[in-house]
């Protein structure tokens, strides 16, 4: 079925509620593809996107508006669906194919994009669900067939979460050094992405995992997903307690929160020569005594979502072996505002996936 128009859940005011609107859809041209959305995951970033920016610390906010994002915005960047219309130049993708959509589109031409890292484009990001209309809709228009990864027989709701939570976790894990069975890796924050991190770490590394989250239900889910230990960061003397439980041998920490307290905990938890990967976008400022860089010889790295190749590899990995599964909370798209509210208040375990 070709869509001449599409129903999109969009906000037309920064911080405002989402309303459904009907937009005309021009006929596909060139390499364009229309995908009928069957599932779209909800990401914590959606809260920042709706708010219009990120907390940069010191009372400063980044602004999507200043960076050129125009209202109305249709969010949703974890999209799975069926190819229903293809442009005349499309090859290798057939009508009816079930695909997960890579949403982190760049200009395709700058020095970073040509290395395959379109998600880090230096020029003109064209992310689905931010600059371009995303998956909180009946259908989504994708500019080129190369952004589609067929999912075969994978469960659609799960494959949807690969496009952000999955590749964000995978690309952060890829930045860790080799670990042994005696090493520990700390996962700070066990929301949708952190939980995916726990699941992938247990499938991809030998190291033991210590999960850190204030929410007991999330800690339980992390233990079920392959973590050996789980702690509330609010316990008295958290740093000492967690370090001791891990024999003082935390080789790496991934901070899936990205707040001042979580990054400080992550940096202090790792042993000498430890690696810290900062992924979360909660916001704030990072402070650390400068001598500690040298004295501990630590490495601190940032990691933002992941590349198209990460998505292809994650789909292949999931087809090859059974990965531990993060909890999914599948809901109708018409309840998107309630779902955003639940996510705001930490009432979601695992990932919300919306269905039009
Ligand atoms: Zn996301
Ligand atoms: Zn670029």
CSV table of C-alpha atoms and ligand atoms in Angstrom, one decimal:
chain,number,residue,atom,x,y,z
A,1,UNK,CA,0.0,0.0,0.0
A,2,UNK,CA,1.3,3.4,-1.0
A,3,UNK,CA,0.8,6.2,1.5
A,4,UNK,CA,-0.5,9.5,0.1
A,5,UNK,CA,-0.7,10.9,3.6
A,6,UNK,CA,0.5,9.8,7.0
A,7,UNK,CA,-0.7,10.2,10.6
A,8,UNK,CA,2.1,11.5,12.8
A,9,UNK,CA,2.2,12.1,16.6
A,10,UNK,CA,4.1,15.4,16.8
A,11,UNK,CA,4.7,18.2,19.2
A,12,UNK,CA,4.4,21.8,17.9
A,13,UNK,CA,5.6,23.5,21.0
A,14,UNK,CA,8.9,22.7,22.8
A,15,UNK,CA,8.0,20.7,25.9
A,16,UNK,CA,4.4,20.4,24.8
A,17,UNK,CA,2.2,17.3,24.4
A,18,UNK,CA,2.1,15.3,21.2
A,19,UNK,CA,-1.0,15.5,19.0
A,20,UNK,CA,-1.9,13.5,16.0
A,21,UNK,CA,-1.8,15.3,12.6
A,22,UNK,CA,-2.2,14.2,9.0
A,23,UNK,CA,0.6,15.2,6.7
A,24,UNK,CA,0.6,14.7,2.9
A,25,UNK,CA,3.4,12.4,1.7
A,26,UNK,CA,4.9,13.2,-1.7
A,27,UNK,CA,5.5,10.2,-4.1
A,28,UNK,CA,8.8,8.4,-3.5
A,29,UNK,CA,11.7,9.5,-5.8
A,30,UNK,CA,15.2,8.3,-6.3
A,31,UNK,CA,16.4,6.1,-3.5
A,32,UNK,CA,13.6,6.9,-1.1
A,33,UNK,CA,11.6,4.2,0.7
A,34,UNK,CA,8.4,4.3,2.7
A,35,UNK,CA,8.2,2.0,5.6
A,36,UNK,CA,4.9,1.2,7.3
A,37,UNK,CA,5.7,1.4,11.0
A,38,UNK,CA,4.8,-1.7,13.0
A,39,UNK,CA,6.8,-0.9,16.2
A,40,UNK,CA,8.7,2.1,17.5
A,41,UNK,CA,10.8,2.1,20.7
A,42,UNK,CA,10.7,5.1,23.0
A,43,UNK,CA,14.0,6.4,24.1
A,44,UNK,CA,15.0,8.6,27.1
A,45,UNK,CA,16.5,11.0,24.5
A,46,UNK,CA,12.9,11.7,23.5
A,47,UNK,CA,12.4,13.6,26.7
A,48,UNK,CA,15.3,15.9,25.9
A,49,UNK,CA,14.2,16.3,22.3
A,50,UNK,CA,10.7,17.3,23.4
A,51,UNK,CA,12.2,19.7,25.9
A,52,UNK,CA,14.3,21.2,23.1
A,53,UNK,CA,17.8,20.5,24.4
A,54,UNK,CA,20.2,19.0,26.8
A,55,UNK,CA,21.5,20.3,30.2
A,56,UNK,CA,25.1,21.3,29.5
A,57,UNK,CA,25.9,22.1,33.1
A,58,UNK,CA,26.4,25.5,34.8
A,59,UNK,CA,22.8,26.4,34.0
A,60,UNK,CA,23.4,26.2,30.3
A,61,UNK,CA,21.1,24.3,27.9
A,62,UNK,CA,21.8,23.2,24.4
A,63,UNK,CA,19.1,24.2,21.9
A,64,UNK,CA,17.8,22.1,19.1
A,65,UNK,CA,16.0,25.2,17.8
A,66,UNK,CA,19.3,27.1,17.5
A,67,UNK,CA,20.8,24.1,15.7
A,68,UNK,CA,18.1,24.3,13.1
A,69,UNK,CA,15.4,21.8,14.2
A,70,UNK,CA,12.0,23.0,13.1
A,71,UNK,CA,8.6,22.4,14.7
A,72,UNK,CA,6.5,20.3,14.5
A,73,UNK,CA,8.8,17.4,15.5
A,74,UNK,CA,7.7,13.8,15.1
A,75,UNK,CA,10.0,11.8,17.4
A,76,UNK,CA,10.7,8.1,17.3
A,77,UNK,CA,14.0,6.7,16.2
A,78,UNK,CA,13.7,3.0,17.0
A,79,UNK,CA,11.7,2.0,14.0
A,80,UNK,CA,10.7,-1.5,12.6
A,81,UNK,CA,8.2,-2.0,9.9
A,82,UNK,CA,7.5,-3.2,6.4
A,83,UNK,CA,8.7,-1.7,3.2
A,84,UNK,CA,5.6,-0.6,1.3
A,85,UNK,CA,6.9,1.8,-1.4
A,86,UNK,CA,10.3,2.2,-3.1
A,87,UNK,CA,11.7,4.9,-5.4
A,88,UNK,CA,12.8,4.0,-9.0
A,89,UNK,CA,16.5,3.8,-8.1
A,90,UNK,CA,16.1,1.5,-5.1
A,91,UNK,CA,18.0,-1.9,-5.3
A,92,UNK,CA,18.4,-4.8,-3.0
A,93,UNK,CA,15.3,-4.1,-0.9
A,94,UNK,CA,11.9,-5.6,-1.9
A,95,UNK,CA,8.4,-4.6,-1.1
A,96,UNK,CA,7.2,-6.4,2.0
A,97,UNK,CA,10.6,-6.8,3.6
A,98,UNK,CA,10.7,-6.4,7.4
A,99,UNK,CA,13.4,-4.0,8.3
A,100,UNK,CA,14.8,-2.0,11.2
A,101,UNK,CA,15.6,1.5,10.2
A,102,UNK,CA,19.0,3.2,10.9
A,103,UNK,CA,17.9,6.7,12.1
A,104,UNK,CA,21.3,8.5,12.6
A,105,UNK,CA,21.6,10.0,9.2
A,106,UNK,CA,24.3,12.6,8.4
A,107,UNK,CA,25.2,14.5,5.3
A,108,UNK,CA,26.9,11.4,3.9
A,109,UNK,CA,29.7,13.6,2.5
A,110,UNK,CA,31.8,15.1,5.3
A,111,UNK,CA,35.1,13.7,6.5
A,112,UNK,CA,33.4,11.8,9.3
A,113,UNK,CA,30.4,10.6,7.3
A,114,UNK,CA,32.6,9.0,4.7
A,115,UNK,CA,34.3,6.8,7.4
A,116,UNK,CA,30.9,5.3,8.0
A,117,UNK,CA,30.1,7.3,11.1
A,118,UNK,CA,27.1,9.3,9.8
A,119,UNK,CA,25.9,9.5,13.4
A,120,UNK,CA,28.8,11.9,14.1
A,121,UNK,CA,28.3,14.0,11.0
A,122,UNK,CA,30.1,17.4,11.3
A,123,UNK,CA,27.7,19.2,8.9
A,124,UNK,CA,24.0,18.5,8.6
A,125,UNK,CA,22.5,15.8,10.8
A,126,UNK,CA,19.3,14.4,9.3
A,127,UNK,CA,18.3,12.1,12.2
A,128,UNK,CA,14.9,10.4,11.9
A,129,UNK,CA,12.9,11.5,14.9
A,130,UNK,CA,14.6,14.8,15.2
A,131,UNK,CA,15.3,16.7,12.0
A,132,UNK,CA,13.3,14.3,9.8
A,133,UNK,CA,9.9,12.9,10.9
A,134,UNK,CA,10.4,9.7,12.9
A,135,UNK,CA,8.5,6.6,13.8
A,136,UNK,CA,5.7,7.9,16.1
A,137,UNK,CA,3.6,7.6,12.9
A,138,UNK,CA,1.8,5.1,10.6
A,139,UNK,CA,4.7,5.3,8.2
A,140,UNK,CA,8.1,6.8,7.8
A,141,UNK,CA,9.9,8.1,4.7
A,142,UNK,CA,13.6,7.0,4.6
A,143,UNK,CA,15.9,8.9,2.2
A,144,UNK,CA,17.9,5.9,1.0
A,145,UNK,CA,17.6,2.1,1.1
A,146,UNK,CA,21.0,1.7,2.6
A,147,UNK,CA,19.6,2.7,6.0
A,148,UNK,CA,17.3,-0.4,6.1
A,149,UNK,CA,18.5,-3.6,7.7
A,150,UNK,CA,16.3,-6.7,7.1
A,151,UNK,CA,15.5,-8.4,10.4
A,152,UNK,CA,14.4,-11.8,9.0
A,153,UNK,CA,12.6,-13.7,11.7
A,154,UNK,CA,13.7,-11.6,14.6
A,155,UNK,CA,10.9,-10.4,16.9
A,156,UNK,CA,9.9,-6.9,15.6
A,157,UNK,CA,9.5,-5.1,19.0
A,158,UNK,CA,13.0,-6.3,20.1
A,159,UNK,CA,14.7,-5.5,16.8
A,160,UNK,CA,13.3,-1.9,17.1
A,161,UNK,CA,15.3,-1.4,20.2
A,162,UNK,CA,18.5,-2.2,18.3
A,163,UNK,CA,18.4,1.1,16.4
A,164,UNK,CA,19.2,3.2,19.5
A,165,UNK,CA,19.5,1.2,22.7
A,166,UNK,CA,21.1,-1.7,21.0
A,167,UNK,CA,23.8,0.1,19.0
A,168,UNK,CA,24.4,2.6,21.7
A,169,UNK,CA,25.3,-0.2,24.1
A,170,UNK,CA,27.2,-2.2,21.5
A,171,UNK,CA,29.3,0.8,20.4
A,172,UNK,CA,30.1,1.7,24.0
A,173,UNK,CA,31.2,-1.9,24.8
A,174,UNK,CA,33.4,-1.9,21.7
A,175,UNK,CA,35.3,1.0,23.3
A,176,UNK,CA,36.3,-1.2,26.3
A,177,UNK,CA,39.7,-2.9,26.5
A,178,UNK,CA,40.0,-6.7,26.5
A,179,UNK,CA,38.8,-8.2,29.8
A,180,UNK,CA,39.4,-11.5,31.6
A,181,UNK,CA,37.1,-13.5,33.8
A,182,UNK,CA,38.7,-11.9,36.9
A,183,UNK,CA,37.8,-8.4,35.7
A,184,UNK,CA,34.7,-6.5,36.6
A,185,UNK,CA,32.8,-4.1,34.4
A,186,UNK,CA,30.5,-1.6,36.1
A,187,UNK,CA,27.2,-0.6,34.4
A,188,UNK,CA,26.0,2.6,35.9
A,189,UNK,CA,22.3,3.1,35.2
A,190,UNK,CA,20.0,0.3,34.1
A,191,UNK,CA,17.3,2.0,32.0
A,192,UNK,CA,16.7,0.7,28.5
A,193,UNK,CA,20.2,1.3,27.2
A,194,UNK,CA,22.0,0.2,30.3
A,195,UNK,CA,19.9,-3.0,30.5
A,196,UNK,CA,20.8,-3.7,26.9
A,197,UNK,CA,24.5,-3.0,27.9
A,198,UNK,CA,24.2,-5.6,30.7
A,199,UNK,CA,22.7,-8.2,28.3
A,200,UNK,CA,25.3,-7.6,25.5
A,201,UNK,CA,28.2,-7.5,27.9
A,202,UNK,CA,27.2,-10.9,29.3
A,203,UNK,CA,27.1,-12.2,25.7
A,204,UNK,CA,30.3,-10.6,24.5
A,205,UNK,CA,32.8,-10.5,27.3
A,206,UNK,CA,34.2,-12.8,30.0
A,207,UNK,CA,34.2,-10.1,32.7
A,208,UNK,CA,31.8,-10.1,35.6
A,209,UNK,CA,29.2,-7.3,35.6
A,210,UNK,CA,28.2,-5.1,38.5
A,211,UNK,CA,25.0,-3.3,37.8
A,212,UNK,CA,24.3,0.0,39.6
A,213,UNK,CA,20.8,1.6,39.8
A,214,UNK,CA,18.7,3.1,42.5
A,215,UNK,CA,15.6,1.2,41.4
A,216,UNK,CA,15.3,-2.3,42.9
A,217,UNK,CA,13.2,-3.7,39.9
A,218,UNK,CA,15.9,-2.6,37.5
A,219,UNK,CA,18.6,-4.2,39.6
A,220,UNK,CA,16.6,-7.4,39.7
A,221,UNK,CA,16.2,-7.3,35.9
A,222,UNK,CA,20.0,-6.6,35.5
A,223,UNK,CA,20.7,-9.7,37.6
A,224,UNK,CA,18.4,-11.8,35.5
A,225,UNK,CA,20.2,-10.4,32.4
A,226,UNK,CA,23.6,-11.5,33.4
A,227,UNK,CA,24.9,-9.2,36.1
A,228,UNK,CA,26.7,-10.9,38.9
A,229,UNK,CA,26.1,-8.2,41.5
A,230,UNK,CA,23.8,-5.2,41.7
A,231,UNK,CA,23.9,-2.2,43.9
A,232,UNK,CA,21.9,0.9,44.8
A,233,UNK,CA,24.3,3.9,44.4
A,234,UNK,CA,22.5,5.4,47.4
A,235,UNK,CA,23.8,2.8,49.9
A,236,UNK,CA,26.1,4.3,52.6
A,237,UNK,CA,29.7,4.4,51.4
A,238,UNK,CA,28.6,3.2,47.9
A,239,UNK,CA,32.1,3.6,46.4
A,240,UNK,CA,33.8,1.5,49.0
A,241,UNK,CA,31.1,-1.1,49.3
A,242,UNK,CA,30.9,-1.7,45.5
A,243,UNK,CA,34.7,-1.6,45.1
A,244,UNK,CA,35.2,-4.1,47.8
A,245,UNK,CA,32.5,-6.5,46.5
A,246,UNK,CA,34.4,-6.4,43.2
A,247,UNK,CA,37.8,-7.1,44.7
A,248,UNK,CA,39.0,-3.6,43.8
A,249,UNK,CA,39.2,-4.9,40.2
A,250,UNK,CA,36.7,-2.9,38.2
A,251,UNK,CA,38.6,-2.6,34.8
A,252,UNK,CA,36.0,-0.5,33.2
A,253,UNK,CA,32.8,1.4,33.8
A,254,UNK,CA,30.1,2.5,31.4
A,255,UNK,CA,28.1,5.4,32.5
A,256,UNK,CA,24.7,5.1,30.9
A,257,UNK,CA,23.3,8.0,32.9
A,258,UNK,CA,25.8,10.8,32.2
A,259,UNK,CA,25.0,12.9,35.3
A,260,UNK,CA,27.5,14.6,37.6
A,261,UNK,CA,27.0,11.9,40.3
A,262,UNK,CA,27.0,8.9,37.9
A,263,UNK,CA,30.2,10.0,36.1
A,264,UNK,CA,32.0,10.7,39.3
A,265,UNK,CA,31.0,7.3,40.6
A,266,UNK,CA,32.2,5.6,37.4
A,267,UNK,CA,35.5,7.4,37.4
A,268,UNK,CA,36.2,6.6,41.1
A,269,UNK,CA,35.1,3.0,40.8
A,270,UNK,CA,37.6,2.0,38.1
A,271,UNK,CA,41.0,0.6,39.1
A,272,UNK,CA,44.3,2.1,37.9
A,273,UNK,CA,44.5,1.8,34.1
A,274,UNK,CA,40.7,1.6,34.1
A,275,UNK,CA,38.5,2.8,31.2
A,276,UNK,CA,35.4,4.9,31.6
A,277,UNK,CA,32.9,5.3,28.7
A,278,UNK,CA,30.3,8.1,29.1
A,279,UNK,CA,27.2,7.4,27.2
A,280,UNK,CA,24.2,8.9,29.0
A,281,UNK,CA,23.0,12.4,28.2
A,282,UNK,CA,21.4,13.3,31.5
A,283,UNK,CA,23.6,16.4,31.7
A,284,UNK,CA,25.7,18.5,34.0
A,285,UNK,CA,29.4,19.1,34.2
A,286,UNK,CA,32.3,16.7,34.7
A,287,UNK,CA,34.8,17.6,37.3
A,288,UNK,CA,37.9,15.6,38.4
A,289,UNK,CA,41.2,16.5,40.0
A,290,UNK,CA,43.7,16.7,37.1
A,291,UNK,CA,46.5,14.7,38.8
A,292,UNK,CA,44.1,11.7,38.9
A,293,UNK,CA,44.3,11.3,35.1
A,294,UNK,CA,48.1,10.6,35.4
A,295,UNK,CA,48.1,8.9,38.8
A,296,UNK,CA,45.4,6.4,37.9
A,297,UNK,CA,46.4,6.3,34.2
A,298,UNK,CA,42.7,6.1,33.3
A,299,UNK,CA,41.1,6.5,30.0
A,300,UNK,CA,37.8,8.5,29.6
A,301,UNK,CA,35.9,8.2,26.4
A,302,UNK,CA,32.6,9.4,25.1
A,303,UNK,CA,30.3,7.3,23.0
A,304,UNK,CA,27.2,8.6,21.1
A,305,UNK,CA,24.7,6.1,19.6
A,306,UNK,CA,26.4,3.9,17.0
A,307,UNK,CA,27.1,3.5,13.3
A,308,UNK,CA,25.1,1.7,10.5
A,309,UNK,CA,27.6,-1.1,10.7
A,310,UNK,CA,26.9,-1.5,14.4
A,311,UNK,CA,23.3,-2.0,13.5
A,312,UNK,CA,24.0,-4.6,10.8
A,313,UNK,CA,26.3,-6.5,13.2
A,314,UNK,CA,23.9,-6.4,16.1
A,315,UNK,CA,21.1,-7.8,13.8
A,316,UNK,CA,23.5,-10.5,12.6
A,317,UNK,CA,24.6,-11.3,16.2
A,318,UNK,CA,20.9,-11.6,17.4
A,319,UNK,CA,20.2,-13.9,14.4
A,320,UNK,CA,23.3,-16.1,15.3
A,321,UNK,CA,22.9,-16.5,19.0
A,322,UNK,CA,20.2,-16.0,21.7
A,323,UNK,CA,20.9,-12.8,23.5
A,324,UNK,CA,19.6,-12.1,27.0
A,325,UNK,CA,16.4,-10.1,26.5
A,326,UNK,CA,15.6,-6.8,28.2
A,327,UNK,CA,12.0,-6.4,29.3
A,328,UNK,CA,9.7,-4.8,26.8
A,329,UNK,CA,6.6,-2.8,27.5
A,330,UNK,CA,4.5,-2.8,24.3
A,331,UNK,CA,1.8,-0.1,24.2
A,332,UNK,CA,-0.5,1.5,21.6
A,333,UNK,CA,1.0,4.6,19.9
A,334,UNK,CA,-2.1,6.6,20.9
A,335,UNK,CA,-0.9,6.4,24.5
A,336,UNK,CA,2.4,8.0,23.7
A,337,UNK,CA,1.9,11.0,26.0
A,338,UNK,CA,1.3,8.7,29.0
A,339,UNK,CA,4.3,6.7,28.0
A,340,UNK,CA,6.5,9.8,27.9
A,341,UNK,CA,5.2,10.7,31.3
A,342,UNK,CA,5.9,7.3,32.7
A,343,UNK,CA,9.5,7.5,31.4
A,344,UNK,CA,9.9,11.0,32.9
A,345,UNK,CA,9.0,9.6,36.3
A,346,UNK,CA,11.1,6.4,36.1
A,347,UNK,CA,8.1,4.1,35.9
A,348,UNK,CA,9.4,2.0,33.0
A,349,UNK,CA,11.5,-1.1,33.4
A,350,UNK,CA,13.3,-2.0,30.1
A,351,UNK,CA,11.9,-0.4,27.0
A,352,UNK,CA,8.6,1.0,25.9
A,353,UNK,CA,7.7,0.0,22.4
A,354,UNK,CA,4.8,1.7,20.7
A,355,UNK,CA,2.5,0.3,18.0
A,356,UNK,CA,0.6,2.5,15.6
B,1,LIG,ZN1,17.6,6.9,21.5
B,2,LIG,ZN1,28.5,14.4,7.4
